[in-house]
PDB file of C-alpha atoms in Angstrom:
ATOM      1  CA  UNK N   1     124.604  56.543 191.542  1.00  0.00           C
ATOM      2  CA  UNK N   2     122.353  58.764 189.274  1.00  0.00           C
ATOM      3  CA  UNK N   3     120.868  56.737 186.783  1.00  0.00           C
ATOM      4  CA  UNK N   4     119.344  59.366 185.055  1.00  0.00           C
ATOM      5  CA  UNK N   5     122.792  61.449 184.626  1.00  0.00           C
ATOM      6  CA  UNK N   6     124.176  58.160 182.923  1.00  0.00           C
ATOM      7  CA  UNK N   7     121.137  57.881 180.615  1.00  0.00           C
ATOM      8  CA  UNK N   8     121.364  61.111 179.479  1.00  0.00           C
ATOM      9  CA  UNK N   9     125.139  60.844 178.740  1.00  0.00           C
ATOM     10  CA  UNK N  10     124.372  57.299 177.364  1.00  0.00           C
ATOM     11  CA  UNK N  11     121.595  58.613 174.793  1.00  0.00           C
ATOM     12  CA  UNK N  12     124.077  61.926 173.743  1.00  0.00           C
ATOM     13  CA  UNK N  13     126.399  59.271 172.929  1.00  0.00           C
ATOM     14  CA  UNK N  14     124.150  57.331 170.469  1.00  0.00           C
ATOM     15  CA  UNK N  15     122.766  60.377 169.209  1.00  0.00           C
ATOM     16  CA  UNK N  16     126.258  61.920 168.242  1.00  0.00           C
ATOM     17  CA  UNK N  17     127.088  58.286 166.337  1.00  0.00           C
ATOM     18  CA  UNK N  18     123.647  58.183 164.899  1.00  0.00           C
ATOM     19  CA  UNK N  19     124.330  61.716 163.696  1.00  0.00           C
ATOM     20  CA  UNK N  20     127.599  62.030 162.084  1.00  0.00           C
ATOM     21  CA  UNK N  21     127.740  58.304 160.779  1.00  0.00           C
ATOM     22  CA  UNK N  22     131.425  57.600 161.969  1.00  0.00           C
ATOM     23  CA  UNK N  23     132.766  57.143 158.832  1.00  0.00           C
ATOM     24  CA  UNK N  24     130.446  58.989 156.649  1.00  0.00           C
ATOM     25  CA  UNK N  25     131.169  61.985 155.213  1.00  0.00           C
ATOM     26  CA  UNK N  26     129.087  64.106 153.484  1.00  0.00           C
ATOM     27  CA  UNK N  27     129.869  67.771 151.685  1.00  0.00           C
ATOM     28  CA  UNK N  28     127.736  69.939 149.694  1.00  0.00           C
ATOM     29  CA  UNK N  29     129.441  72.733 147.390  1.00  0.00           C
ATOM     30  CA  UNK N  30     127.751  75.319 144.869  1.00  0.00           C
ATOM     31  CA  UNK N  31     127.139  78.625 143.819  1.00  0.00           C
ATOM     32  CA  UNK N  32     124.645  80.314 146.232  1.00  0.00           C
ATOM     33  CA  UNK N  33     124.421  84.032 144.951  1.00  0.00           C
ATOM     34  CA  UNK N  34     122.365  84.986 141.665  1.00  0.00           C
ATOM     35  CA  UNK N  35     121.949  88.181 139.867  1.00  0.00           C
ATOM     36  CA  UNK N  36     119.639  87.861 137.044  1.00  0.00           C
ATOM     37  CA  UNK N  37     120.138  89.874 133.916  1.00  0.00           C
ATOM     38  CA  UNK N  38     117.654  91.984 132.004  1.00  0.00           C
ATOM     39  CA  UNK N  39     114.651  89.898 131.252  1.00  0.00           C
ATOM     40  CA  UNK N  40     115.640  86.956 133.511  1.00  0.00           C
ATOM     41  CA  UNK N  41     112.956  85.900 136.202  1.00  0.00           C
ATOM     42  CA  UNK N  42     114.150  82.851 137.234  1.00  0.00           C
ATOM     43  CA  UNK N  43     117.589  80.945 137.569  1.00  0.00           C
ATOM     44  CA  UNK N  44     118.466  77.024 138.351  1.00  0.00           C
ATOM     45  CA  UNK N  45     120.906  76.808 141.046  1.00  0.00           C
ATOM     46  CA  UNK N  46     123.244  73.571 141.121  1.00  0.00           C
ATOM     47  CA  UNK N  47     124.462  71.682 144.140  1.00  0.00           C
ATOM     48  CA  UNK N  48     126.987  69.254 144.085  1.00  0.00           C
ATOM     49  CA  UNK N  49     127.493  66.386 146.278  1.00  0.00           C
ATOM     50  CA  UNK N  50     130.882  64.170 147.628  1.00  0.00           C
ATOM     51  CA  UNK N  51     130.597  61.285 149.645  1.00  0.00           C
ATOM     52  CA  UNK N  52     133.123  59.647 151.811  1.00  0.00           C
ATOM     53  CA  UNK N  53     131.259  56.415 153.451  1.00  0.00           C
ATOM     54  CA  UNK N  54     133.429  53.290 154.993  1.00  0.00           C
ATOM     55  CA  UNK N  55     130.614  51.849 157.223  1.00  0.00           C
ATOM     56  CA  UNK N  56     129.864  48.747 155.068  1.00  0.00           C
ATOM     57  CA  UNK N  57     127.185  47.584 157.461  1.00  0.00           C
ATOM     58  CA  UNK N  58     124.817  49.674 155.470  1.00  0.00           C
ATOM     59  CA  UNK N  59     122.010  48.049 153.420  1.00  0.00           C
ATOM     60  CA  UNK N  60     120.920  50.911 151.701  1.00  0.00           C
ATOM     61  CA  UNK N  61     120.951  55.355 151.840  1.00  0.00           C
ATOM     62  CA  UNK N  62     119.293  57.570 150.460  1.00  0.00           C
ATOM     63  CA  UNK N  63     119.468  61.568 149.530  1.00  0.00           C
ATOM     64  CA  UNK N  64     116.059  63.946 150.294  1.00  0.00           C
ATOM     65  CA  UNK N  65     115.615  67.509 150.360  1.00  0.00           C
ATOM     66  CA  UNK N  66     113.152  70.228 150.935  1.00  0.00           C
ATOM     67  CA  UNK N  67     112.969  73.470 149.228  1.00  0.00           C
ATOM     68  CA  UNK N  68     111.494  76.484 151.141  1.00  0.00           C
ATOM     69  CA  UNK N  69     110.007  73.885 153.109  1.00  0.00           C
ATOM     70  CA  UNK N  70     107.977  71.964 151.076  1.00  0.00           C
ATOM     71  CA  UNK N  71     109.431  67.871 149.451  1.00  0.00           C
ATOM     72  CA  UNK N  72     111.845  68.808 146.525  1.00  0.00           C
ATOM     73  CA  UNK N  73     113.162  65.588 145.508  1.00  0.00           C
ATOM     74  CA  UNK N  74     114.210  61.743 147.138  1.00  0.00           C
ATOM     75  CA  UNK N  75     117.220  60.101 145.460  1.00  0.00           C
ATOM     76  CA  UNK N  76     118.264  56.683 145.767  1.00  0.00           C
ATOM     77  CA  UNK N  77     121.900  55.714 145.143  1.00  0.00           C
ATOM     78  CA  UNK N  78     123.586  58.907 146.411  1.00  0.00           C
ATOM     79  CA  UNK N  79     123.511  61.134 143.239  1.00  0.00           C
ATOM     80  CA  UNK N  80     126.384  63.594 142.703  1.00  0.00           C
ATOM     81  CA  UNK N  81     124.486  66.428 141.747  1.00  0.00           C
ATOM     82  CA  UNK N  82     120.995  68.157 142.044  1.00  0.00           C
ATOM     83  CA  UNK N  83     119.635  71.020 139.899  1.00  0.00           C
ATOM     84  CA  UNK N  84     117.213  73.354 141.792  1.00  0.00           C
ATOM     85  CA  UNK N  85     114.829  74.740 139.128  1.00  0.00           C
ATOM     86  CA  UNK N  86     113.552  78.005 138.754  1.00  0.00           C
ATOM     87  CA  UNK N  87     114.289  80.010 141.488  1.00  0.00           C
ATOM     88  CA  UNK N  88     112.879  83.493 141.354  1.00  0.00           C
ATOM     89  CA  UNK N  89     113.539  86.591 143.375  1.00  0.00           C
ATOM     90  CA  UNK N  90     114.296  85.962 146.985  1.00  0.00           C
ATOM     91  CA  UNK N  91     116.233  83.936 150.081  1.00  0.00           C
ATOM     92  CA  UNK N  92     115.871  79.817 149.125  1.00  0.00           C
ATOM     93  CA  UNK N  93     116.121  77.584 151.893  1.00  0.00           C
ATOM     94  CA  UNK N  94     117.739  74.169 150.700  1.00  0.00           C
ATOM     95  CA  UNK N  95     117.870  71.420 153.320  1.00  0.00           C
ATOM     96  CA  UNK N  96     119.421  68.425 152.350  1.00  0.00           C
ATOM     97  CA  UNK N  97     120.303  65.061 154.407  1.00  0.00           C
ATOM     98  CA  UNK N  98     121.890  61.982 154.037  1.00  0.00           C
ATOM     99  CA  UNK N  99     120.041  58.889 155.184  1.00  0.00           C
ATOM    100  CA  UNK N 100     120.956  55.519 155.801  1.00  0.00           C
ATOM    101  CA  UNK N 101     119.084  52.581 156.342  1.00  0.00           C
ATOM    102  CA  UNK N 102     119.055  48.455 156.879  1.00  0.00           C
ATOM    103  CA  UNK N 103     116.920  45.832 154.685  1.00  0.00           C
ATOM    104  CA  UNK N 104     115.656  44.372 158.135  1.00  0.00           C
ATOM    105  CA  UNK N 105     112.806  46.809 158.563  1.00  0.00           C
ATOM    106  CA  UNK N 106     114.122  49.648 160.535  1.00  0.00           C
ATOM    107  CA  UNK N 107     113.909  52.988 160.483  1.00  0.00           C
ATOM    108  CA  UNK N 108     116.263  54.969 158.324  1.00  0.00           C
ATOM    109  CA  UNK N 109     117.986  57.606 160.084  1.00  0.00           C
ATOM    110  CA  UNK N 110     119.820  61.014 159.270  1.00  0.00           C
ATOM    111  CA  UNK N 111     123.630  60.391 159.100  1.00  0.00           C
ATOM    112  CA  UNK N 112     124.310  63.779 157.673  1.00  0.00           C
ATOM    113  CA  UNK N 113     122.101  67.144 157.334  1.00  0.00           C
ATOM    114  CA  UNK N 114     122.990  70.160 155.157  1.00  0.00           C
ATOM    115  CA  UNK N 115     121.252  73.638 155.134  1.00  0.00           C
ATOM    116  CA  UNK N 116     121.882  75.665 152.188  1.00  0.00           C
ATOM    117  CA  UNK N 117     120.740  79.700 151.240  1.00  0.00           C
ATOM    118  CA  UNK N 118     120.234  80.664 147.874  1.00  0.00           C
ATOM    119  CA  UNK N 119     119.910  84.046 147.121  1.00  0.00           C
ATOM    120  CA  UNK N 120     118.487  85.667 144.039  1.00  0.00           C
ATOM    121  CA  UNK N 121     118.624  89.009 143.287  1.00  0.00           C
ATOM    122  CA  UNK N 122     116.529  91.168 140.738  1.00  0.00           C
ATOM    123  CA  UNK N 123     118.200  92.409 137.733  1.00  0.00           C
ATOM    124  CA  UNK N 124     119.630  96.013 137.737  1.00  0.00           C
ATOM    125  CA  UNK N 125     117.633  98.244 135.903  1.00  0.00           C
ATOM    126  CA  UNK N 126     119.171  98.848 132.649  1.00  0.00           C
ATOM    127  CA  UNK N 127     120.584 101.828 131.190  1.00  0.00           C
ATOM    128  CA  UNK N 128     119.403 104.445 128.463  1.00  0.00           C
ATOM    129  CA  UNK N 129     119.465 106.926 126.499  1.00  0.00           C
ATOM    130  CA  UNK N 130     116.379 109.377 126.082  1.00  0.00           C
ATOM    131  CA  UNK N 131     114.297 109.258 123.021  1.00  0.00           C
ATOM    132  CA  UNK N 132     111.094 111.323 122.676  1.00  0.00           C
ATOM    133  CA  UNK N 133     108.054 109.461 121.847  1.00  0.00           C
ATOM    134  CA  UNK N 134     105.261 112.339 121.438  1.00  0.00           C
ATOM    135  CA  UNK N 135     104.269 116.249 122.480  1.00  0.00           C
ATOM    136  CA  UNK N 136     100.912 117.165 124.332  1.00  0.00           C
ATOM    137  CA  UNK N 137      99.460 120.095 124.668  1.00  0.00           C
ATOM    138  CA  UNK N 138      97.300 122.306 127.300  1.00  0.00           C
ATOM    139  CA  UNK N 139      95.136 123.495 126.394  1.00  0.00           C
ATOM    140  CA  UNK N 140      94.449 122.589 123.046  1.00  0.00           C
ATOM    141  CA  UNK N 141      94.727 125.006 121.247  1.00  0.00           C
ATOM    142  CA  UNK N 142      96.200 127.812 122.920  1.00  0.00           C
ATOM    143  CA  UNK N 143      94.584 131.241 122.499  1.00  0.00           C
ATOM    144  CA  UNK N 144      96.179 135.027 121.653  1.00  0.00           C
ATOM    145  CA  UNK N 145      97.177 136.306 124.501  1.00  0.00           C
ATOM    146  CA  UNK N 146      96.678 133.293 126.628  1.00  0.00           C
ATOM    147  CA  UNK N 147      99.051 130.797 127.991  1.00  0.00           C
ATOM    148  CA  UNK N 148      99.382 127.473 127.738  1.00  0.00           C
ATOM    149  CA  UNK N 149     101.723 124.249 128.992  1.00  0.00           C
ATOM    150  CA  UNK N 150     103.711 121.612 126.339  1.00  0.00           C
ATOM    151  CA  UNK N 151     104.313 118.417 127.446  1.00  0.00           C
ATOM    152  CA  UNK N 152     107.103 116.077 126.109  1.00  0.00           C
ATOM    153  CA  UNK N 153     106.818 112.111 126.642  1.00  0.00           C
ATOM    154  CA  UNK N 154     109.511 109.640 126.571  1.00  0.00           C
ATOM    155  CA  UNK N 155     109.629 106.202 125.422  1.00  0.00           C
ATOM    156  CA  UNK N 156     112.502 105.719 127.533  1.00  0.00           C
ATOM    157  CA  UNK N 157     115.626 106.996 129.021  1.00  0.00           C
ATOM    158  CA  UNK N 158     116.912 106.497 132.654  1.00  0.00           C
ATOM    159  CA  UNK N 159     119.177 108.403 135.121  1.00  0.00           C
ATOM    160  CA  UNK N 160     119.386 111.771 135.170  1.00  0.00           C
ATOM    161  CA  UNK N 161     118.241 113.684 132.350  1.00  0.00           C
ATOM    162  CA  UNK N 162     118.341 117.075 131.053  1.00  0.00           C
ATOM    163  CA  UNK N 163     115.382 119.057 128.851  1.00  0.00           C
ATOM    164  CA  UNK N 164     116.123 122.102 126.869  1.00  0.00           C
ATOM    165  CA  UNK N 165     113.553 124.570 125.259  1.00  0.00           C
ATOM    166  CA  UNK N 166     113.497 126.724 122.375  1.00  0.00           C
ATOM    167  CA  UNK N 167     111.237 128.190 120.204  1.00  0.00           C
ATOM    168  CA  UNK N 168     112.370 127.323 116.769  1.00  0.00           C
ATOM    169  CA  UNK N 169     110.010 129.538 114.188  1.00  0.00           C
ATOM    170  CA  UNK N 170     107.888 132.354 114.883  1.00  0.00           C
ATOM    171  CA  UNK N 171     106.874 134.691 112.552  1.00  0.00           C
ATOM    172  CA  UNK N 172     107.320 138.373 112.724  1.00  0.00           C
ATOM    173  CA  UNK N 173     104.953 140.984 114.702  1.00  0.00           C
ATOM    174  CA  UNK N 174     104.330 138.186 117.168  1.00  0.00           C
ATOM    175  CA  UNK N 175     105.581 138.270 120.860  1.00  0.00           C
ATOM    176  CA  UNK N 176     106.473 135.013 122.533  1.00  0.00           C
ATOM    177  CA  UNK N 177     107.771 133.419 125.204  1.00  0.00           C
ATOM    178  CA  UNK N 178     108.487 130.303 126.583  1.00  0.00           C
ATOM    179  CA  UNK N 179     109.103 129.335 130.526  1.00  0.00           C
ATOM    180  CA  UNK N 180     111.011 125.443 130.447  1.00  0.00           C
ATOM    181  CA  UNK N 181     109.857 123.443 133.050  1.00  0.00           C
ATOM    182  CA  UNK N 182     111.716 120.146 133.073  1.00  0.00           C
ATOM    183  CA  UNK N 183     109.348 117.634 131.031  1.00  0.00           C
ATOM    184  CA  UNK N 184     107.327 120.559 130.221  1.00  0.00           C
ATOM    185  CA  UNK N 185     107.600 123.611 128.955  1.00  0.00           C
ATOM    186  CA  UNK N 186     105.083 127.360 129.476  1.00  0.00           C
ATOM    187  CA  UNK N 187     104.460 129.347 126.348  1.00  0.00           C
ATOM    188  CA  UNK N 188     102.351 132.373 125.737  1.00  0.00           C
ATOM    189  CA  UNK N 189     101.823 134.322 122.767  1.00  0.00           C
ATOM    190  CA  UNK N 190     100.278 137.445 121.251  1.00  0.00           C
ATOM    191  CA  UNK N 191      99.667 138.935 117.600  1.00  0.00           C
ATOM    192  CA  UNK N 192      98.207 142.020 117.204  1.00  0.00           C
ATOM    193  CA  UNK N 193      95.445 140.583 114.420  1.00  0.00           C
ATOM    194  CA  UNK N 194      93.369 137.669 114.084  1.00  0.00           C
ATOM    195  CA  UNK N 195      95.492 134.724 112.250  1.00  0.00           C
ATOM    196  CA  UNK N 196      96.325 131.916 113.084  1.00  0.00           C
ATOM    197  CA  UNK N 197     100.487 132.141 113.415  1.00  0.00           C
ATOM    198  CA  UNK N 198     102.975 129.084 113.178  1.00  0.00           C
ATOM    199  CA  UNK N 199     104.978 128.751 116.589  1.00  0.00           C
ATOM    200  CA  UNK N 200     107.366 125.640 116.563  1.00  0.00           C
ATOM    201  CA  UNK N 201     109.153 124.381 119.945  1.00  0.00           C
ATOM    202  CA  UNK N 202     112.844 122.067 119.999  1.00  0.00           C
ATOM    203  CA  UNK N 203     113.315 119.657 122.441  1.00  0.00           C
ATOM    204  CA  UNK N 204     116.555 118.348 123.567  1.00  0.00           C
ATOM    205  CA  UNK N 205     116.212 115.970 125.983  1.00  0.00           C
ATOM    206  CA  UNK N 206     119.909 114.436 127.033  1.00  0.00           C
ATOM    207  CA  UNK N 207     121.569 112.306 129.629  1.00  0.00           C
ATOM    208  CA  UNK N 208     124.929 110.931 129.679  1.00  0.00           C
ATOM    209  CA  UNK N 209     124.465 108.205 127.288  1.00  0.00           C
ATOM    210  CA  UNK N 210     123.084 110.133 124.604  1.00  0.00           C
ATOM    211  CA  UNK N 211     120.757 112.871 123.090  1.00  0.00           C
ATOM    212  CA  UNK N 212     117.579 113.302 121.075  1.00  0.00           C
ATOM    213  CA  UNK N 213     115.807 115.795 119.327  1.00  0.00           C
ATOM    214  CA  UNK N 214     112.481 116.333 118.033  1.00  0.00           C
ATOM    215  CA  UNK N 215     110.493 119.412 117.033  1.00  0.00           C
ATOM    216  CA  UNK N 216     106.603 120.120 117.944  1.00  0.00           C
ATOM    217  CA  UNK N 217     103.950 122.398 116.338  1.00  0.00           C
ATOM    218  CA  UNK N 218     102.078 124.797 118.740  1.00  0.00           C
ATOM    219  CA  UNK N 219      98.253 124.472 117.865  1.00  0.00           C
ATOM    220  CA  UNK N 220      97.089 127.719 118.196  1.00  0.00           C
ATOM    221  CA  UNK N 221      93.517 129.574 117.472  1.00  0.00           C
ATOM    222  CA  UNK N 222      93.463 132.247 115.117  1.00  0.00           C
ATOM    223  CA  UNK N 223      90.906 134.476 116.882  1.00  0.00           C
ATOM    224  CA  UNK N 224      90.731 135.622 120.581  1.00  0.00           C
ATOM    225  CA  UNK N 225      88.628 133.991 122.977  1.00  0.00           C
ATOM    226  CA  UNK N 226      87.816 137.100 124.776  1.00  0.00           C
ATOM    227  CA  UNK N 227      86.330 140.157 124.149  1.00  0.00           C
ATOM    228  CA  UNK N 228      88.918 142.658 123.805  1.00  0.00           C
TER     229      UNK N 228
END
């Protein structure tokens, strides 16, 4: 006969009782997906616990858990629930088991193991409308005759979004021109005498949840830098 055949078949046997408990039952149920809103960096995540236990040979059990591997918590008295706090960003490993145990100084032993995955997602970026914050300039100021670059800035806005140019004002016996760029906008200018002229760009900066508009004053030098 192979003794070591029947060993091995006698030890799977304990093992498998050891395991499941017989007549213990043990469920865990909760929500395992998060999405956090705006703002949010963190969510508590709630598991809840059911019990179905007719082995009254028992002395005592006991609930433990670890959280991404490291000691979370040890109840006594088989608690119903358990709040996981502050879970950021990321896959959370919960694993939770049941253990039982006898007043006569033995080892406790796992009658029932749960792994749970949390997941927690990052908040969607939120959307918005443009709004213009400031202008800049390049270079400052821009010369007769030469050319130079204006820049718009944004305080916000997201998604795709739209920039028109114009040239609001100039004043007569000038020639100008703009050449819109996106978030930026060409201009060069000439005056046949030495002052210094007022030239006034529009913005409209747009995307499909709304629409600003601001107005910016060229700063300009009112004599050449070259010698004509």
């Amino acid at each position: 006969m192979n003794t070591k055949k029947i060993f091995s078949i006698f030890l799977l046997f304990i093992t498998n009782v050891i395991y499941c408990g017989g007549n213990t039952q043990f469920d865990v149920s909760g929500q395992t997906y998060y999405q956090l809103t705006y703002g949010q960096t963190s969510v508590d995540a709630r598991l809840d616990f059911t019990y179905s236990d007719y082995n009254n040979d028992i002395d005592y059990s006991f609930l433990s858990a670890t959280l991404d591997n490291s000691p979370y918590m040890m109840y006594q008295n088989e608690p119903a629930y358990r709040t996981f706090a502050n879970l950021g960003v990321g896959t959370h490993t919960i694993v939770l088991k049941l253990n039982k145990g006898y007043n006569n100084g033995g080892p406790s032993y796992v009658f029932d193991e749960h792994t749970v995955t949390i997941t927690v997602e990052a908040a969607p970026q939120p959307q918005l409308a443009p709004k213009i914050s400031y202008f800049s300039q390049s270079p400052d100021p821009v010369y007769n005759g030469g050319t130079g670059t204006v820049y718009v800035h944004l305080s916000q806005g997201t998604g795709d979004i739209t920039y028109s140019w114009y040239l609001s004002y100039t004043p007569s016996n000038m020639t100008a021109s703009i050449t819109p760029q996106g978030d930026h906008s060409q201009v060069q200018y000439y005056i046949p005498y030495n002052i210094r002229p007022t030239i006034n760009f529009t913005c409209v900066v747009s995307n499909s949840l709304g629409t600003d508009v601001k107005s910016y004053q060229l700063n300009v030098a009112a004599l050449y830098p070259y010698t004509w």
